[in-house]
Coordinates of C-alpha atoms in Angstrom, one line a residue:
M1 CA 0.0 0.0 0.0
P2 CA 1.5 3.4 -0.9
I3 CA 2.2 5.9 1.8
F4 CA 0.9 9.4 1.1
L5 CA 0.6 11.6 4.1
P6 CA 1.4 15.2 3.1
L7 CA 2.7 17.7 5.6
W8 CA -0.1 20.1 4.9
W9 CA -2.6 17.4 6.2
W10 CA -0.7 17.4 9.5
Q11 CA -0.7 21.2 9.6
W12 CA -4.4 21.2 8.9
W13 CA -5.1 18.7 11.6
R14 CA -3.1 20.8 14.1
S15 CA -5.6 23.6 13.5
K16 CA -8.5 21.5 14.8
P17 CA -9.4 22.0 18.4
A18 CA -8.2 19.3 20.8
P19 CA -11.0 17.2 22.3
A20 CA -12.3 18.3 25.6
P21 CA -14.1 16.5 28.4
A22 CA -17.8 16.2 27.7
P23 CA -20.0 18.0 30.3
A24 CA -22.1 15.8 32.5
P25 CA -25.5 15.2 30.9
K26 CA -28.6 16.6 32.4
G27 CA -31.2 14.1 33.4
D28 CA -32.6 12.0 36.3
G29 CA -29.2 10.4 37.0
S30 CA -30.6 6.9 36.3
L31 CA -28.0 6.1 33.6
P32 CA -24.3 5.9 34.6
F33 CA -22.0 8.5 33.0
F34 CA -18.3 8.0 32.8
R35 CA -15.5 9.7 30.9
W36 CA -12.0 8.9 29.6
F37 CA -9.3 11.5 30.2
H38 CA -6.2 11.2 28.2
R39 CA -3.2 13.5 28.5
E40 CA -1.0 13.9 25.4
S41 CA 1.5 16.7 25.1
D42 CA 1.8 16.4 21.3
L43 CA -1.5 15.1 20.0
D44 CA -0.9 16.3 16.5
G45 CA 2.6 14.7 16.3
A46 CA 1.4 11.5 17.8
S47 CA -1.5 11.4 15.4
Y48 CA 0.7 12.0 12.4
A49 CA 3.1 9.3 13.5
A50 CA 0.3 6.9 14.2
L51 CA -1.1 7.2 10.6
V52 CA 2.3 6.6 9.1
T53 CA 3.0 3.6 11.3
A54 CA -0.5 2.1 10.6
M55 CA -0.2 2.5 6.8
R56 CA 3.2 0.9 6.8
G57 CA 2.3 -1.8 9.3
D58 CA 5.4 -0.9 11.3
W59 CA 3.9 -1.4 14.8
M60 CA 6.3 -4.0 15.9
K61 CA 9.3 -1.8 15.0
L62 CA 8.3 0.7 17.8
D63 CA 9.3 0.3 21.4
P64 CA 6.3 -0.8 23.6
K65 CA 5.7 2.7 25.0
S66 CA 5.8 4.4 21.6
R67 CA 3.5 1.7 20.2
V68 CA 0.9 2.3 22.9
R69 CA 1.1 6.1 22.6
Q70 CA 0.6 6.0 18.8
F71 CA -2.2 3.5 19.0
R72 CA -4.0 5.7 21.5
A73 CA -3.7 8.6 19.1
L74 CA -5.1 6.4 16.3
V75 CA -8.0 5.5 18.5
L76 CA -8.7 9.2 19.2
L77 CA -8.4 10.0 15.5
S78 CA -11.0 7.3 14.8
L79 CA -13.4 8.8 17.3
R80 CA -12.9 12.3 15.9
I81 CA -13.5 11.3 12.3
A82 CA -16.4 8.9 12.9
P83 CA -19.2 11.6 13.0
I84 CA -18.2 12.4 9.3
S85 CA -19.0 16.0 9.8
Y86 CA -17.2 19.4 9.7
R87 CA -19.4 20.5 12.6
E88 CA -18.1 20.0 16.1
F89 CA -19.4 17.1 18.3
E90 CA -18.4 15.8 21.7
L91 CA -15.8 13.2 21.3
G92 CA -17.5 9.7 21.4
D93 CA -20.9 11.1 20.6
L94 CA -22.1 8.6 18.0
R95 CA -25.8 8.0 17.2
P96 CA -27.8 7.6 14.0
E97 CA -29.3 11.1 14.2
L98 CA -25.9 12.6 13.4
Y99 CA -25.9 11.2 9.9
S100 CA -28.0 12.6 7.0
D101 CA -28.4 9.3 5.3
D102 CA -27.6 5.6 5.6
E103 CA -24.4 5.8 3.5
R104 CA -22.9 8.4 5.8
N105 CA -24.0 6.3 8.8
A106 CA -22.3 3.3 7.3
A107 CA -19.1 5.3 6.8
G108 CA -19.1 6.4 10.4
A109 CA -19.9 2.9 11.5
A110 CA -17.0 1.5 9.5
I111 CA -14.5 3.9 11.2
A112 CA -15.9 3.1 14.6
R113 CA -16.3 -0.6 14.1
T114 CA -12.5 -1.2 13.9
L115 CA -12.2 -0.3 17.6
V116 CA -14.9 -2.8 18.5
L117 CA -13.3 -5.6 16.5
L118 CA -10.0 -5.1 18.2
S119 CA -11.5 -5.3 21.7
P120 CA -13.2 -8.3 23.5
S121 CA -17.0 -8.6 23.9
G122 CA -18.8 -8.1 27.1
L123 CA -17.3 -4.7 27.9
R124 CA -18.9 -2.5 30.6
A125 CA -18.0 0.9 32.1
V126 CA -17.2 1.0 35.8
S127 CA -15.9 4.5 36.4
D128 CA -14.0 7.5 34.9
A129 CA -10.7 6.6 33.3
Q130 CA -7.3 8.3 32.9
T131 CA -4.2 7.7 30.7
D132 CA -1.0 9.7 30.0
E133 CA 0.7 9.5 26.6
G134 CA 2.2 6.0 26.3
N135 CA 2.4 5.3 30.1
P136 CA 0.4 2.5 31.7
A137 CA -3.2 3.3 32.6
V138 CA -3.6 4.5 36.2
A139 CA -7.3 4.8 36.8
T140 CA -10.4 2.7 36.4
G141 CA -12.5 2.6 33.3
V142 CA -13.8 -0.4 31.3
T143 CA -13.6 -4.1 32.0
D144 CA -14.6 -7.4 30.4
T145 CA -13.4 -9.6 33.3
G146 CA -14.3 -7.7 36.5
V147 CA -10.7 -6.5 36.7
V148 CA -10.5 -2.7 36.8
V149 CA -8.9 -1.1 33.8
T150 CA -8.6 2.4 32.1
V151 CA -8.3 5.0 29.2
V152 CA -9.5 8.9 27.5
V153 CA -11.9 12.0 27.0
V154 CA -15.3 10.6 26.2
A155 CA -18.8 9.9 27.4
L156 CA -19.0 6.1 27.5
A157 CA -22.3 5.9 25.7
A158 CA -21.8 3.5 22.8
L159 CA -20.0 0.2 22.3
C160 CA -17.3 1.8 20.1
T161 CA -16.6 4.2 23.0
L162 CA -16.3 1.4 25.5
A163 CA -14.0 -0.3 23.1
A164 CA -11.9 2.8 22.7
V165 CA -11.4 3.1 26.4
F166 CA -10.5 -0.6 26.7
L167 CA -8.0 -0.4 23.9
G168 CA -6.4 2.7 25.3
A169 CA -5.6 0.7 28.5
H170 CA -4.9 -2.7 27.1
A171 CA -3.6 -2.3 23.5
A172 CA -0.1 -3.4 24.5
V173 CA -1.4 -6.9 25.5
R174 CA -4.7 -7.3 23.8
V175 CA -4.0 -6.2 20.2
N176 CA -1.9 -8.6 18.0
F177 CA 0.1 -6.0 16.1
D178 CA 2.0 -8.7 14.4
D179 CA -1.0 -10.4 12.8
E180 CA -1.3 -9.7 9.1
I181 CA -5.1 -9.4 9.1
T182 CA -4.9 -6.9 12.0
K183 CA -2.1 -4.9 10.3
R184 CA -4.1 -4.8 7.1
L185 CA -7.2 -3.5 8.9
L186 CA -5.3 -0.8 10.7
S187 CA -3.6 0.2 7.5
T188 CA -6.9 0.6 5.7
Q189 CA -8.3 2.4 8.8
A190 CA -5.5 4.9 8.6
F191 CA -6.0 5.5 4.9
A192 CA -9.7 5.9 5.4
I193 CA -9.2 8.4 8.1
Q194 CA -7.0 10.5 5.9
V195 CA -9.4 10.3 2.9
L196 CA -12.4 11.2 5.0
T197 CA -10.5 14.1 6.6
L198 CA -10.0 15.5 3.1
H199 CA -13.7 15.0 2.3
I200 CA -14.7 16.8 5.5
E201 CA -12.4 19.7 4.7
R202 CA -14.0 20.0 1.3
E203 CA -17.4 20.1 2.9
R204 CA -16.2 22.8 5.3
A205 CA -15.0 24.9 2.4
V206 CA -18.4 24.8 0.6
G207 CA -20.5 24.8 3.8
H208 CA -22.6 21.7 3.0
E209 CA -22.3 17.9 2.7
L210 CA -20.9 16.4 -0.5
A211 CA -21.6 12.9 -1.8
F212 CA -18.8 10.3 -1.5
S213 CA -16.9 9.7 -4.7
N214 CA -16.7 6.2 -6.1
E215 CA -13.1 6.0 -4.9
E216 CA -14.0 7.1 -1.4
R217 CA -16.9 4.7 -1.2
S218 CA -14.7 1.8 -2.5
L219 CA -12.2 2.4 0.2
L220 CA -14.8 2.4 2.9
M221 CA -16.3 -0.8 1.5
Q222 CA -12.8 -2.3 1.5
L223 CA -12.5 -1.3 5.2
E224 CA -15.8 -3.0 5.9
D225 CA -14.5 -6.1 4.0
D226 CA -11.3 -6.2 6.1
Q227 CA -13.5 -6.0 9.2
K228 CA -15.6 -8.9 8.1
R229 CA -12.4 -10.9 7.5
L230 CA -11.2 -10.2 11.0
A231 CA -14.7 -11.0 12.5
T232 CA -14.7 -14.3 10.6
M233 CA -11.3 -15.1 12.0
Q234 CA -12.6 -14.3 15.5
G235 CA -15.7 -16.5 15.0
R236 CA -18.2 -13.7 15.7
P237 CA -20.7 -11.7 13.6
L238 CA -19.8 -8.2 12.4
P239 CA -20.5 -6.0 15.4
S240 CA -22.6 -2.8 15.4
P241 CA -20.4 -0.1 16.9
F242 CA -23.4 2.1 18.0
E243 CA -27.1 1.8 18.2
G244 CA -28.6 2.2 14.7
A245 CA -25.3 1.7 12.9
K246 CA -25.6 0.7 9.2
E247 CA -23.5 -1.3 6.8
F248 CA -22.9 -0.3 3.2
A249 CA -25.6 -1.3 0.6
R250 CA -23.9 -3.2 -2.2
E251 CA -26.7 -3.5 -4.8
T252 CA -24.8 -1.2 -7.2
A253 CA -21.6 -2.7 -8.4
R254 CA -18.6 -0.5 -8.0
A255 CA -15.2 -1.0 -9.6
A256 CA -12.5 -2.0 -7.2
T257 CA -10.3 1.0 -6.4
S258 CA -6.6 0.5 -5.9
M259 CA -4.7 2.3 -3.2
T260 CA -2.6 3.9 -5.9
T261 CA -5.7 5.5 -7.4
L262 CA -6.7 6.8 -4.0
A263 CA -3.2 8.2 -3.5
L264 CA -3.7 10.1 -6.8
V265 CA -7.1 11.4 -5.5
L266 CA -5.3 12.7 -2.4
V267 CA -2.7 14.4 -4.5
G268 CA -5.4 16.1 -6.6
A269 CA -7.3 17.1 -3.5
Y270 CA -4.1 18.6 -2.0
F271 CA -3.4 20.8 -5.1
L272 CA -7.1 21.9 -5.3
L273 CA -7.1 23.0 -1.7
K274 CA -3.8 24.7 -2.0
Q275 CA -5.0 26.7 -5.0
R276 CA -8.2 27.6 -3.0
R277 CA -6.1 29.0 -0.1
S278 CA -3.6 30.8 -2.2

């Protein structure tokens, strides 16, 4: 898979506001509400490094602390892109009402589903959580075994959010970064994050939603196919990352899109945006 991660993308990402803790919801207090607080002194740099590592599949070349730090950044990137919107939402706020149609819902679900597939089933929130860069988790959060664990800045309201918190605490021991199917999934995830970021930036420029191109849709469907491959290997059905999540409709045949073609799409988008800003 070709690596195309322009410096301008990183600079654009740095201009985005960092996620902040969500305020406690108003209500009767009958539902538990927990948050993940993550401290990262260089979120933009860790995010850039995480995308490069994921697309190259170089996770095992990193020392354990750097691997955890970058993976946490990739988890946060996934949560930030999953709403598929240039509008600001609370980190981890994923629900079907956010999406204007089933295809955008399916795109957001594809980004969020990767986190669910990399975590075990039976997750439950037990308290607020806290992590610090690539250091071991130090506070309680989400567990699948009754053992207290931890992780980052989110209302734990959806399965993908629980998975994000679990992965932030246990990525070092629960994710097989050396497995080829997992590496492929993370690589496609990183490429999809970059392509969708460009799509969202174009929507921001024109002030309204734009339809996915054939190339973008093909990449998202490839991500979904990679997820199905991992789910089959795990012996479980494809999970739904949040209530009301959709999968891509495949009635209309689409030509397979190579990563080389997508790289050319990214190059073209870069020059178009550069001309618009000059």
